[in-house]
Amino acid sequence: MTLATITDRLRAAERNAGRAPGSVTLIAVSKVQPPERVEAVLDQGQRVFGENRVQEAQGRWPAFQARFAGISLHLIGPLQTNKARAAVEMFDAIHTVDRLKLATTLARLADERGQSPDLFVQVNTGAEPQKAGVLPDGVDALVTEVRGLGLPLVGLMCIPPAEAAPAPHFRMLAEMAARNGLTGLSMGMSDDFETAVACGATHIRVGSAIFGSRVG
Ligand SMILES: *Cc1c(COP(=O)(O)O)cnc(C)c1O
């Protein structure tokens, strides 16, 4: 598939859901993809990208940013506190805030720098032991804490369990966001982004459907 195909499918999904065209942000997930594939997608005009490791992003994005204006980078993988400084220097948005300790570190960095990336709280909607994210019953408390730190919290993010039907997870996330007065919903990947858009996604994270399967 190509970027154009995915963009067309996204526009159709927006239309079918009664959403305004362009209201959903397409994050092209470039993790592990060879640089020539990333460059091809940049050449086609895409400017919003997702990476799941700080170090990988640091390794390649500065060179692309020197050549292409207007790039926006989103961190979609787990963030260790000791990588927080590098993350806030590199990323325009962080989708994986899932504990108070990390939020406290991000708040300290925001005070120091006078700015912060947009933040999403990651929710482990399937309560999977191996998965990052705050458990559903801890979401409201963490949202309150993150707001209390003065951080720019824009929404919630989830990755449904691989074997589960995604829609109930997307609806759960939308309900949690609504009751907390949050408008951002980062949900939907290559296999389920149309379902996510129907459930209210504002940010979809699509990797292999744009770039091809990950080689690494
Ligand atoms: C890799 C990844 C994606 C993209 O997955 P695809 O199935 O390739 O679209 C989206 N979100 C997160 C958090 C990821 O780690």
Short mmCIF file of C-alpha atoms and ligand atoms in Angstrom, two decimals:
data_model
loop_
_atom_site.label_atom_id
_atom_site.label_comp_id
_atom_site.label_asym_id
_atom_site.label_seq_id
_atom_site.Cartn_x
_atom_site.Cartn_y
_atom_site.Cartn_z
CA MET A 1 0.00 0.00 0.00
CA THR A 2 1.02 3.60 -0.25
CA LEU A 3 0.52 6.86 1.58
CA ALA A 4 -2.04 7.97 -1.03
CA THR A 5 -4.11 4.81 -0.52
CA ILE A 6 -4.12 5.23 3.24
CA THR A 7 -4.99 8.94 2.95
CA ASP A 8 -7.91 8.05 0.65
CA ARG A 9 -9.12 5.39 3.09
CA LEU A 10 -8.82 7.85 5.96
CA ARG A 11 -10.87 10.50 4.09
CA ALA A 12 -13.55 7.86 3.39
CA ALA A 13 -13.58 6.79 7.05
CA GLU A 14 -13.96 10.42 8.15
CA ARG A 15 -16.84 10.86 5.70
CA ASN A 16 -18.59 7.66 6.83
CA ALA A 17 -18.29 8.74 10.46
CA GLY A 18 -19.69 12.19 9.72
CA ARG A 19 -16.35 13.72 10.63
CA ALA A 20 -14.86 16.74 8.86
CA PRO A 21 -12.27 15.91 6.18
CA GLY A 22 -8.79 16.28 7.64
CA SER A 23 -10.02 16.22 11.23
CA VAL A 24 -8.04 13.05 11.98
CA THR A 25 -4.24 13.37 12.12
CA LEU A 26 -2.40 10.58 10.31
CA ILE A 27 0.81 9.68 12.14
CA ALA A 28 3.08 7.70 9.83
CA VAL A 29 4.89 5.23 12.10
CA SER A 30 8.40 5.00 10.71
CA LYS A 31 10.04 2.92 13.46
CA VAL A 32 12.59 0.42 12.14
CA GLN A 33 11.87 1.41 8.52
CA PRO A 34 14.89 1.98 6.27
CA PRO A 35 15.63 5.69 5.68
CA GLU A 36 14.90 5.51 1.94
CA ARG A 37 11.31 4.46 2.67
CA VAL A 38 10.93 7.32 5.15
CA GLU A 39 12.37 9.75 2.63
CA ALA A 40 9.94 8.56 -0.05
CA VAL A 41 7.01 9.30 2.27
CA LEU A 42 8.46 12.73 3.09
CA ASP A 43 8.75 13.36 -0.65
CA GLN A 44 5.04 12.56 -0.96
CA GLY A 45 4.29 15.35 1.50
CA GLN A 46 3.73 13.52 4.79
CA ARG A 47 5.05 15.55 7.75
CA VAL A 48 3.72 13.83 10.90
CA PHE A 49 5.70 10.77 11.98
CA GLY A 50 5.73 8.38 14.92
CA GLU A 51 8.73 6.64 16.45
CA ASN A 52 8.74 4.30 19.40
CA ARG A 53 12.33 4.73 20.56
CA VAL A 54 14.00 7.99 21.53
CA GLN A 55 17.43 6.83 20.41
CA GLU A 56 16.29 5.71 16.99
CA ALA A 57 14.57 9.05 16.45
CA GLN A 58 17.67 10.97 17.54
CA GLY A 59 19.73 8.96 15.09
CA ARG A 60 17.87 9.91 11.97
CA TRP A 61 15.40 12.76 12.31
CA PRO A 62 17.80 15.71 12.67
CA ALA A 63 19.10 15.05 9.15
CA PHE A 64 15.57 14.88 7.71
CA GLN A 65 14.56 18.01 9.66
CA ALA A 66 17.44 19.89 8.06
CA ARG A 67 16.05 19.04 4.61
CA PHE A 68 12.26 19.04 5.08
CA ALA A 69 10.38 21.86 6.84
CA GLY A 70 7.42 21.35 9.14
CA ILE A 71 8.12 17.86 10.45
CA SER A 72 6.20 16.89 13.58
CA LEU A 73 7.44 13.91 15.61
CA HIS A 74 5.31 11.84 17.98
CA LEU A 75 6.75 9.40 20.52
CA ILE A 76 4.46 6.36 20.64
CA GLY A 77 6.66 3.90 22.57
CA PRO A 78 7.30 3.55 26.30
CA LEU A 79 9.42 6.31 27.83
CA GLN A 80 11.92 5.72 30.62
CA THR A 81 12.39 8.64 32.98
CA ASN A 82 16.10 8.83 32.19
CA LYS A 83 15.28 9.43 28.51
CA ALA A 84 12.70 12.12 29.24
CA ARG A 85 15.02 15.05 28.57
CA ALA A 86 16.06 13.68 25.18
CA ALA A 87 12.41 12.96 24.42
CA VAL A 88 11.15 16.48 25.12
CA GLU A 89 13.98 17.91 23.02
CA MET A 90 13.07 15.68 20.07
CA PHE A 91 9.30 15.19 20.09
CA ASP A 92 6.30 17.47 19.53
CA ALA A 93 3.97 14.99 21.24
CA ILE A 94 4.39 12.09 23.68
CA HIS A 95 1.60 9.49 23.63
CA THR A 96 2.85 7.26 26.42
CA VAL A 97 2.55 9.04 29.76
CA ASP A 98 1.46 6.26 32.09
CA ARG A 99 2.72 7.07 35.59
CA LEU A 100 3.08 9.97 37.97
CA LYS A 101 6.87 9.70 38.20
CA LEU A 102 7.24 10.27 34.47
CA ALA A 103 4.72 13.13 34.54
CA THR A 104 6.62 14.77 37.40
CA THR A 105 9.86 14.59 35.41
CA LEU A 106 8.13 16.00 32.33
CA ALA A 107 6.74 18.86 34.45
CA ARG A 108 10.20 19.71 35.77
CA LEU A 109 11.56 19.75 32.21
CA ALA A 110 8.63 21.89 31.05
CA ASP A 111 9.33 24.44 33.80
CA GLU A 112 12.99 24.50 32.87
CA ARG A 113 12.38 24.84 29.13
CA GLY A 114 9.26 26.98 29.21
CA GLN A 115 7.53 24.54 26.87
CA SER A 116 6.30 20.98 26.70
CA PRO A 117 5.27 18.53 24.01
CA ASP A 118 1.55 17.75 23.84
CA LEU A 119 0.88 14.77 26.08
CA PHE A 120 -1.42 11.76 25.94
CA VAL A 121 -1.99 9.35 28.80
CA GLN A 122 -1.61 5.75 27.63
CA VAL A 123 -4.30 3.41 28.94
CA ASN A 124 -3.86 -0.37 29.11
CA THR A 125 -7.49 -0.97 28.16
CA GLY A 126 -7.05 -4.76 28.05
CA ALA A 127 -5.23 -4.83 31.43
CA GLU A 128 -2.49 -6.92 29.79
CA PRO A 129 0.35 -7.63 32.23
CA GLN A 130 3.11 -7.17 29.64
CA LYS A 131 1.74 -3.92 28.24
CA ALA A 132 2.52 -0.34 29.25
CA GLY A 133 -0.22 2.08 30.19
CA VAL A 134 -2.21 2.98 33.26
CA LEU A 135 -4.96 0.49 34.13
CA PRO A 136 -8.51 1.65 33.38
CA ASP A 137 -9.36 2.19 37.05
CA GLY A 138 -6.35 4.48 37.47
CA VAL A 139 -7.01 6.78 34.52
CA ASP A 140 -9.07 9.49 36.21
CA ALA A 141 -6.56 9.89 39.04
CA LEU A 142 -3.57 10.09 36.69
CA VAL A 143 -5.34 12.61 34.45
CA THR A 144 -6.02 14.78 37.50
CA GLU A 145 -2.39 14.52 38.60
CA VAL A 146 -0.98 15.35 35.15
CA ARG A 147 -3.27 18.38 34.92
CA GLY A 148 -2.32 19.38 38.44
CA LEU A 149 1.30 19.57 37.29
CA GLY A 150 0.26 22.14 34.68
CA LEU A 151 1.19 19.91 31.75
CA PRO A 152 -0.53 20.20 28.33
CA LEU A 153 -2.56 17.00 28.42
CA VAL A 154 -4.49 16.63 25.17
CA GLY A 155 -5.93 13.14 25.28
CA LEU A 156 -5.70 9.39 25.81
CA MET A 157 -3.98 6.65 23.83
CA CYS A 158 -4.45 2.87 23.69
CA ILE A 159 -3.21 -0.25 21.92
CA PRO A 160 -5.95 -2.91 22.12
CA PRO A 161 -4.90 -6.53 22.77
CA ALA A 162 -3.69 -8.12 19.54
CA GLU A 163 -6.28 -10.89 19.48
CA ALA A 164 -9.28 -8.83 20.63
CA ALA A 165 -11.89 -6.98 18.59
CA PRO A 166 -10.67 -3.38 18.83
CA ALA A 167 -13.96 -1.47 18.84
CA PRO A 168 -14.87 -2.10 22.51
CA HIS A 169 -11.41 -0.85 23.51
CA PHE A 170 -11.74 2.24 21.34
CA ARG A 171 -15.17 2.97 22.79
CA MET A 172 -13.87 2.51 26.33
CA LEU A 173 -11.05 4.97 25.63
CA ALA A 174 -13.49 7.49 24.12
CA GLU A 175 -15.74 7.21 27.17
CA MET A 176 -12.80 7.74 29.56
CA ALA A 177 -11.66 10.78 27.59
CA ALA A 178 -15.16 12.29 27.49
CA ARG A 179 -15.75 11.95 31.22
CA ASN A 180 -12.37 13.66 31.82
CA GLY A 181 -13.06 16.46 29.36
CA LEU A 182 -10.29 15.38 27.00
CA THR A 183 -10.76 15.70 23.24
CA GLY A 184 -7.70 13.83 21.89
CA LEU A 185 -7.92 10.12 21.10
CA SER A 186 -4.79 8.37 19.79
CA MET A 187 -6.04 5.01 18.59
CA GLY A 188 -6.07 2.85 15.48
CA MET A 189 -3.22 1.20 13.56
CA SER A 190 -2.81 -0.39 10.12
CA ASP A 191 -5.41 -3.10 10.67
CA ASP A 192 -8.08 -1.14 12.50
CA PHE A 193 -7.78 2.59 11.83
CA GLU A 194 -11.14 2.85 10.09
CA THR A 195 -12.84 1.33 13.14
CA ALA A 196 -10.93 3.78 15.33
CA VAL A 197 -12.10 6.74 13.25
CA ALA A 198 -15.69 5.51 13.57
CA CYS A 199 -15.14 5.43 17.36
CA GLY A 200 -13.81 9.01 17.45
CA ALA A 201 -10.03 8.77 16.94
CA THR A 202 -8.32 12.13 16.45
CA HIS A 203 -4.86 10.63 15.85
CA ILE A 204 -4.26 7.32 14.07
CA ARG A 205 -0.85 5.61 14.10
CA VAL A 206 -0.25 3.73 10.86
CA GLY A 207 3.04 1.99 10.10
CA SER A 208 3.19 -1.11 7.94
CA ALA A 209 0.21 -0.15 5.74
CA ILE A 210 2.16 2.92 4.59
CA PHE A 211 5.76 1.72 4.63
CA GLY A 212 5.43 -2.02 4.09
CA SER A 213 6.26 -4.63 6.70
CA ARG A 214 9.05 -3.80 9.13
CA VAL A 215 12.25 -5.51 8.14
CA GLY A 216 14.18 -5.18 11.39
C1 LIG B 1 4.29 0.02 15.66
C2 LIG B 1 3.18 0.78 16.27
C3 LIG B 1 2.11 1.27 15.48
C4 LIG B 1 1.97 0.99 13.99
O1 LIG B 1 1.65 -0.35 13.79
P1 LIG B 1 1.22 -0.90 12.33
O2 LIG B 1 0.44 -2.12 12.63
O3 LIG B 1 2.46 -1.14 11.58
O4 LIG B 1 0.38 0.16 11.71
C5 LIG B 1 1.14 2.03 16.11
N1 LIG B 1 1.20 2.30 17.42
C6 LIG B 1 2.20 1.85 18.21
C7 LIG B 1 2.21 2.20 19.66
C8 LIG B 1 3.22 1.08 17.67
O5 LIG B 1 4.21 0.64 18.46
#
